[in-house]
Amino acid sequence: MIIEREQDVTAAALAVMERTPDPRLREITVALIRHLHGFIRDVRLTEAEFREATAILSEMGRLTTDKHNEFVLMAGSLGISSLVCLLNNGADGNTETDQSLLGPFWRLNSPRVENGGSIVRSETPGAPLFVNGRVVDQDGRPVAGAEVDVWHASPVGRYENQDPEQADMNLRGKLTTDVDGRFSFRSVMFVGYPIPTDGVVGRLLKAQGRHPYRPAHLHALIFKRGFKTLISQVYDPADPNIESDAQFGVTRALLGKFVWHDEPHSTAPDVAAPWYSLDHTYRLEPGEAVLPRPPIE
Ligand SMILES: [Fe+2]
């Protein structure tokens, strides 16, 4: 097709996309051209901005390594990761879901912990936290024998793999639900932390006057044959950044019931007040039990 006017470029590109043999790839590429060309017209993208855009993508590629993914960080910072999650869970976006973002720090082979045990593996000053979880199916029936990986940042907002002062696998553990679908463990109360800001995403946040913080959260990955693997985060509503998560991950369903206690603990006499508790029920959806690829070793 010989192009005569700017409108012709879109028609020519769409005609080529329409010939894609695979139907899903065809659907995606046709919509992509329609939206991208529409976006460029909307903002009347200049030549200088286009050159800048390609330079930014090149830089994001250079910044991405085995240990850091600037594209995942950008997708989160634009709300894309959260949108994809919510569209594909909770009965395709129609009901509440406990699914949330995996984040960059899940590790395979967390050490096994008995219910009621501690996931604190090296001296970690902080208020004690007692977590009581329950795993149920869509009808609220308990799911026994589910494997529950939990992990969280320290009371100063660092994961063990980022912090030489913490033991390997500190604040991580793998539990199994009992016949009532329950699991429980002891840890220390954690805080929110900033996402990495030394790359393209950091410059974007700065240009937009945004802070880089994620509110305090407890990660969980729950695996049980017969159910879709649940990747969840439970957030602390008392966190100062609960309304402004840099990654748009906080949903109403995932606001946790963290309770501050100043009375003695009834079953743990070694615990000095104040301490925290968290009770949360995780709901599994039907689907395939597959593990994601661990973002780090
Ligand atoms: Fe996290």
Tab-separated table of C-alpha atoms and ligand atoms in Angstrom:
chain	number	residue	atom	x	y	z
A	1	MET	CA	0.000	0.000	0.000
A	2	ILE	CA	1.367	3.391	-0.998
A	3	ILE	CA	0.832	5.890	1.821
A	4	GLU	CA	-0.801	9.181	0.812
A	5	ARG	CA	-1.919	10.689	4.142
A	6	GLU	CA	-1.028	10.041	7.803
A	7	GLN	CA	-4.296	8.117	8.267
A	8	ASP	CA	-3.143	5.611	5.648
A	9	VAL	CA	-0.255	4.404	7.845
A	10	THR	CA	-2.685	3.033	10.423
A	11	ALA	CA	-4.822	1.356	7.780
A	12	ALA	CA	-1.731	-0.206	6.159
A	13	ALA	CA	-0.353	-1.495	9.479
A	14	LEU	CA	-3.758	-2.860	10.521
A	15	ALA	CA	-4.133	-4.679	7.185
A	16	VAL	CA	-0.791	-6.418	7.772
A	17	MET	CA	-1.681	-7.360	11.375
A	18	GLU	CA	-4.990	-8.805	10.158
A	19	ARG	CA	-3.038	-11.410	8.194
A	20	THR	CA	-1.419	-12.900	11.358
A	21	PRO	CA	-2.249	-16.628	11.259
A	22	ASP	CA	-2.487	-17.236	15.023
A	23	PRO	CA	-5.864	-15.810	16.127
A	24	ARG	CA	-4.739	-14.608	19.574
A	25	LEU	CA	-1.570	-12.976	18.213
A	26	ARG	CA	-3.767	-11.376	15.534
A	27	GLU	CA	-6.200	-10.021	18.130
A	28	ILE	CA	-3.374	-8.610	20.245
A	29	THR	CA	-1.399	-7.015	17.401
A	30	VAL	CA	-4.485	-5.465	15.760
A	31	ALA	CA	-5.576	-3.898	19.072
A	32	LEU	CA	-2.001	-2.833	19.800
A	33	ILE	CA	-1.717	-0.911	16.517
A	34	ARG	CA	-5.137	0.653	16.987
A	35	HIS	CA	-4.332	1.837	20.526
A	36	LEU	CA	-0.692	2.844	19.900
A	37	HIS	CA	-1.510	4.842	16.786
A	38	GLY	CA	-4.465	6.395	18.609
A	39	PHE	CA	-2.231	7.275	21.564
A	40	ILE	CA	0.359	8.924	19.291
A	41	ARG	CA	-2.385	11.029	17.682
A	42	ASP	CA	-3.896	11.891	21.084
A	43	VAL	CA	-0.670	13.329	22.481
A	44	ARG	CA	0.649	14.462	19.043
A	45	LEU	CA	3.962	12.795	19.863
A	46	THR	CA	6.883	14.922	18.649
A	47	GLU	CA	9.967	13.550	16.906
A	48	ALA	CA	12.154	14.492	19.890
A	49	GLU	CA	9.782	12.671	22.263
A	50	PHE	CA	9.811	9.601	20.039
A	51	ARG	CA	13.617	9.524	20.040
A	52	GLU	CA	13.564	9.956	23.840
A	53	ALA	CA	11.069	7.083	24.176
A	54	THR	CA	13.282	4.667	22.254
A	55	ALA	CA	16.321	5.790	24.297
A	56	ILE	CA	14.373	5.137	27.522
A	57	LEU	CA	13.441	1.612	26.399
A	58	SER	CA	17.096	0.924	25.527
A	59	GLU	CA	18.145	2.145	28.968
A	60	MET	CA	15.545	-0.074	30.655
A	61	GLY	CA	16.976	-3.032	28.758
A	62	ARG	CA	20.493	-2.191	29.916
A	63	LEU	CA	19.311	-1.867	33.545
A	64	THR	CA	17.621	-5.266	33.504
A	65	THR	CA	19.714	-8.153	34.873
A	66	ASP	CA	19.164	-11.513	36.603
A	67	LYS	CA	18.613	-9.638	39.858
A	68	HIS	CA	16.712	-6.562	38.715
A	69	ASN	CA	13.928	-6.080	36.173
A	70	GLU	CA	13.261	-2.447	35.278
A	71	PHE	CA	10.333	-3.456	33.022
A	72	VAL	CA	8.502	-5.233	35.852
A	73	LEU	CA	9.160	-2.212	38.061
A	74	MET	CA	7.776	0.108	35.377
A	75	ALA	CA	4.712	-2.089	34.785
A	76	GLY	CA	3.970	-1.927	38.509
A	77	SER	CA	4.552	1.819	38.663
A	78	LEU	CA	2.056	2.402	35.822
A	79	GLY	CA	-0.636	0.188	37.407
A	80	ILE	CA	-0.331	-2.402	34.626
A	81	SER	CA	0.657	-5.345	36.843
A	82	SER	CA	-2.253	-4.721	39.179
A	83	LEU	CA	-4.717	-4.369	36.282
A	84	VAL	CA	-3.593	-7.675	34.745
A	85	CYS	CA	-3.926	-9.365	38.159
A	86	LEU	CA	-7.415	-8.038	38.827
A	87	LEU	CA	-8.676	-8.780	35.297
A	88	ASN	CA	-7.620	-12.416	35.560
A	89	ASN	CA	-8.773	-13.254	39.085
A	90	GLY	CA	-11.895	-12.916	41.209
A	91	ALA	CA	-14.097	-14.536	38.533
A	92	ASP	CA	-12.382	-12.481	35.797
A	93	GLY	CA	-12.547	-9.222	37.725
A	94	ASN	CA	-16.147	-9.530	38.921
A	95	THR	CA	-15.590	-10.397	42.576
A	96	GLU	CA	-13.031	-9.689	45.283
A	97	THR	CA	-9.810	-11.656	45.113
A	98	ASP	CA	-6.882	-12.325	47.422
A	99	GLN	CA	-4.521	-12.371	44.442
A	100	SER	CA	-1.903	-9.638	44.352
A	101	LEU	CA	1.573	-9.051	42.927
A	102	LEU	CA	4.393	-11.599	43.366
A	103	GLY	CA	7.038	-8.898	43.742
A	104	PRO	CA	10.744	-9.400	43.045
A	105	PHE	CA	11.756	-11.309	46.207
A	106	TRP	CA	9.993	-14.671	46.391
A	107	ARG	CA	12.516	-17.501	46.838
A	108	LEU	CA	11.984	-21.184	46.177
A	109	ASN	CA	12.704	-23.662	49.002
A	110	SER	CA	11.947	-21.563	52.056
A	111	PRO	CA	12.706	-23.554	55.220
A	112	ARG	CA	9.810	-25.603	56.619
A	113	VAL	CA	8.208	-24.286	59.800
A	114	GLU	CA	5.773	-26.113	62.086
A	115	ASN	CA	2.526	-24.301	62.808
A	116	GLY	CA	3.088	-21.922	65.708
A	117	GLY	CA	6.848	-21.807	65.014
A	118	SER	CA	8.994	-18.754	64.351
A	119	ILE	CA	10.370	-17.510	61.022
A	120	VAL	CA	12.891	-15.232	62.771
A	121	ARG	CA	16.291	-16.815	62.065
A	122	SER	CA	18.683	-14.135	63.280
A	123	GLU	CA	18.417	-11.353	65.837
A	124	THR	CA	15.784	-9.000	64.402
A	125	PRO	CA	14.750	-6.286	66.872
A	126	GLY	CA	11.058	-5.442	66.554
A	127	ALA	CA	7.629	-5.944	68.081
A	128	PRO	CA	6.531	-9.613	68.079
A	129	LEU	CA	3.897	-10.509	65.472
A	130	PHE	CA	1.610	-13.547	65.640
A	131	VAL	CA	-0.026	-14.510	62.342
A	132	ASN	CA	-3.052	-16.804	62.185
A	133	GLY	CA	-3.997	-17.681	58.633
A	134	ARG	CA	-6.796	-19.745	57.216
A	135	VAL	CA	-7.079	-21.140	53.689
A	136	VAL	CA	-10.552	-21.819	52.296
A	137	ASP	CA	-12.127	-22.643	48.945
A	138	GLN	CA	-14.712	-20.510	47.172
A	139	ASP	CA	-17.495	-21.916	49.345
A	140	GLY	CA	-15.593	-21.166	52.542
A	141	ARG	CA	-14.647	-24.792	53.215
A	142	PRO	CA	-11.195	-25.331	54.762
A	143	VAL	CA	-8.368	-26.421	52.465
A	144	ALA	CA	-6.121	-28.833	54.379
A	145	GLY	CA	-2.568	-29.670	53.323
A	146	ALA	CA	-1.966	-26.459	51.368
A	147	GLU	CA	1.653	-25.311	51.246
A	148	VAL	CA	1.978	-21.705	52.367
A	149	ASP	CA	5.166	-19.756	51.662
A	150	VAL	CA	5.357	-16.544	53.654
A	151	TRP	CA	7.962	-13.796	53.445
A	152	HIS	CA	8.232	-10.186	54.506
A	153	ALA	CA	10.630	-7.293	54.997
A	154	SER	CA	12.328	-6.570	58.307
A	155	PRO	CA	11.281	-3.944	60.884
A	156	VAL	CA	13.581	-1.541	58.990
A	157	GLY	CA	12.102	-2.420	55.599
A	158	ARG	CA	14.706	-4.763	54.103
A	159	TYR	CA	14.410	-8.350	52.853
A	160	GLU	CA	17.116	-10.769	54.029
A	161	ASN	CA	18.570	-11.049	50.524
A	162	GLN	CA	19.140	-7.251	50.539
A	163	ASP	CA	20.617	-7.114	54.017
A	164	PRO	CA	23.964	-8.646	55.131
A	165	GLU	CA	22.876	-8.288	58.782
A	166	GLN	CA	20.108	-10.878	58.413
A	167	ALA	CA	20.636	-14.648	58.279
A	168	ASP	CA	19.872	-16.476	55.037
A	169	MET	CA	16.085	-17.032	54.763
A	170	ASN	CA	15.334	-14.790	57.759
A	171	LEU	CA	11.610	-13.846	57.856
A	172	ARG	CA	10.713	-16.559	55.339
A	173	GLY	CA	9.065	-19.908	55.901
A	174	LYS	CA	6.965	-22.686	54.404
A	175	LEU	CA	3.956	-23.887	56.405
A	176	THR	CA	1.259	-26.491	55.786
A	177	THR	CA	-2.399	-25.943	56.610
A	178	ASP	CA	-4.002	-28.308	59.145
A	179	VAL	CA	-7.356	-30.111	58.798
A	180	ASP	CA	-9.178	-26.807	59.461
A	181	GLY	CA	-7.157	-25.038	56.756
A	182	ARG	CA	-5.247	-23.123	59.415
A	183	PHE	CA	-1.598	-22.128	59.638
A	184	SER	CA	0.156	-19.943	62.188
A	185	PHE	CA	3.600	-18.577	62.808
A	186	ARG	CA	5.469	-16.028	64.819
A	187	SER	CA	7.606	-13.193	63.466
A	188	VAL	CA	8.318	-9.496	64.013
A	189	MET	CA	6.217	-6.575	62.818
A	190	PHE	CA	7.558	-5.085	59.590
A	191	VAL	CA	7.337	-1.737	57.800
A	192	GLY	CA	7.007	-0.523	54.219
A	193	TYR	CA	10.003	0.103	51.978
A	194	PRO	CA	10.939	2.026	48.829
A	195	ILE	CA	11.180	0.390	45.412
A	196	PRO	CA	14.561	0.912	43.661
A	197	THR	CA	14.816	4.494	42.390
A	198	ASP	CA	18.226	4.515	40.708
A	199	GLY	CA	16.871	3.917	37.183
A	200	VAL	CA	14.239	5.075	34.721
A	201	VAL	CA	11.359	4.392	37.130
A	202	GLY	CA	13.037	6.521	39.800
A	203	ARG	CA	13.292	9.461	37.370
A	204	LEU	CA	9.615	9.079	36.443
A	205	LEU	CA	8.497	9.067	40.094
A	206	LYS	CA	10.631	12.167	40.764
A	207	ALA	CA	9.223	13.986	37.731
A	208	GLN	CA	5.713	13.234	38.970
A	209	GLY	CA	6.374	14.172	42.603
A	210	ARG	CA	5.623	10.593	43.723
A	211	HIS	CA	7.217	8.837	46.687
A	212	PRO	CA	8.693	5.364	46.001
A	213	TYR	CA	7.186	3.541	49.009
A	214	ARG	CA	5.121	0.395	49.219
A	215	PRO	CA	3.022	0.135	52.388
A	216	ALA	CA	3.942	-2.631	54.874
A	217	HIS	CA	2.793	-6.042	53.620
A	218	LEU	CA	3.013	-9.762	54.270
A	219	HIS	CA	3.614	-11.900	51.165
A	220	ALA	CA	2.115	-15.369	50.801
A	221	LEU	CA	2.202	-17.959	48.028
A	222	ILE	CA	-0.290	-20.782	48.576
A	223	PHE	CA	0.019	-23.984	46.573
A	224	LYS	CA	-2.488	-26.831	46.563
A	225	ARG	CA	-3.315	-29.231	43.730
A	226	GLY	CA	-6.769	-28.520	42.315
A	227	PHE	CA	-6.601	-24.763	42.944
A	228	LYS	CA	-5.038	-21.827	41.185
A	229	THR	CA	-1.846	-20.944	43.053
A	230	LEU	CA	-2.635	-17.933	45.216
A	231	ILE	CA	-0.048	-15.151	45.207
A	232	SER	CA	-1.093	-12.644	47.826
A	233	GLN	CA	-0.030	-9.660	49.893
A	234	VAL	CA	-1.826	-8.505	53.023
A	235	TYR	CA	-1.364	-4.812	53.734
A	236	ASP	CA	-1.224	-2.871	56.996
A	237	PRO	CA	-4.001	-0.231	56.919
A	238	ALA	CA	-2.080	1.830	59.523
A	239	ASP	CA	0.837	2.363	57.143
A	240	PRO	CA	1.180	6.071	56.232
A	241	ASN	CA	1.377	5.127	52.535
A	242	ILE	CA	-1.608	2.765	52.444
A	243	GLU	CA	-3.474	5.113	50.060
A	244	SER	CA	-0.490	5.751	47.795
A	245	ASP	CA	1.303	2.441	47.096
A	246	ALA	CA	3.892	3.177	44.391
A	247	GLN	CA	2.874	-0.142	42.751
A	248	PHE	CA	-0.945	0.206	43.005
A	249	GLY	CA	-1.217	-3.186	44.734
A	250	VAL	CA	-3.507	-2.325	47.667
A	251	THR	CA	-7.066	-3.567	47.238
A	252	ARG	CA	-9.928	-3.447	49.765
A	253	ALA	CA	-9.879	-7.261	50.096
A	254	LEU	CA	-6.222	-7.232	51.134
A	255	LEU	CA	-6.385	-4.737	53.997
A	256	GLY	CA	-5.199	-6.848	56.919
A	257	LYS	CA	-6.607	-6.957	60.437
A	258	PHE	CA	-3.385	-6.102	62.230
A	259	VAL	CA	-4.134	-5.601	65.930
A	260	TRP	CA	-1.842	-3.822	68.386
A	261	HIS	CA	-1.841	-5.379	71.864
A	262	ASP	CA	-0.515	-3.925	75.104
A	263	GLU	CA	-1.680	-6.775	77.344
A	264	PRO	CA	0.507	-9.834	78.089
A	265	HIS	CA	0.317	-12.625	75.500
A	266	SER	CA	-1.814	-15.533	76.768
A	267	THR	CA	0.319	-18.410	75.476
A	268	ALA	CA	3.767	-16.866	74.968
A	269	PRO	CA	5.021	-15.678	78.385
A	270	ASP	CA	8.344	-14.513	76.894
A	271	VAL	CA	6.540	-11.864	74.842
A	272	ALA	CA	6.657	-8.352	76.271
A	273	ALA	CA	3.911	-5.931	75.253
A	274	PRO	CA	3.389	-4.339	72.855
A	275	TRP	CA	2.933	-7.065	70.281
A	276	TYR	CA	0.851	-7.477	67.125
A	277	SER	CA	-1.497	-10.091	65.741
A	278	LEU	CA	-2.839	-10.625	62.246
A	279	ASP	CA	-5.754	-12.908	61.375
A	280	HIS	CA	-6.425	-13.390	57.684
A	281	THR	CA	-8.463	-15.804	55.565
A	282	TYR	CA	-7.122	-16.592	52.095
A	283	ARG	CA	-9.652	-17.751	49.519
A	284	LEU	CA	-8.465	-20.066	46.730
A	285	GLU	CA	-10.048	-20.081	43.288
A	286	PRO	CA	-10.349	-23.121	41.034
A	287	GLY	CA	-7.558	-23.412	38.505
A	288	GLU	CA	-4.126	-24.772	37.873
A	289	ALA	CA	-1.590	-25.243	40.648
A	290	VAL	CA	1.569	-23.913	39.024
A	291	LEU	CA	4.517	-22.203	40.651
A	292	PRO	CA	5.818	-18.973	39.120
A	293	ARG	CA	9.463	-18.745	38.159
A	294	PRO	CA	11.337	-17.438	41.221
A	295	PRO	CA	12.513	-13.874	40.483
A	296	ILE	CA	15.692	-14.523	42.532
A	297	GLU	CA	17.577	-17.644	43.619
B	1	FE	FE	7.344	-6.978	49.210
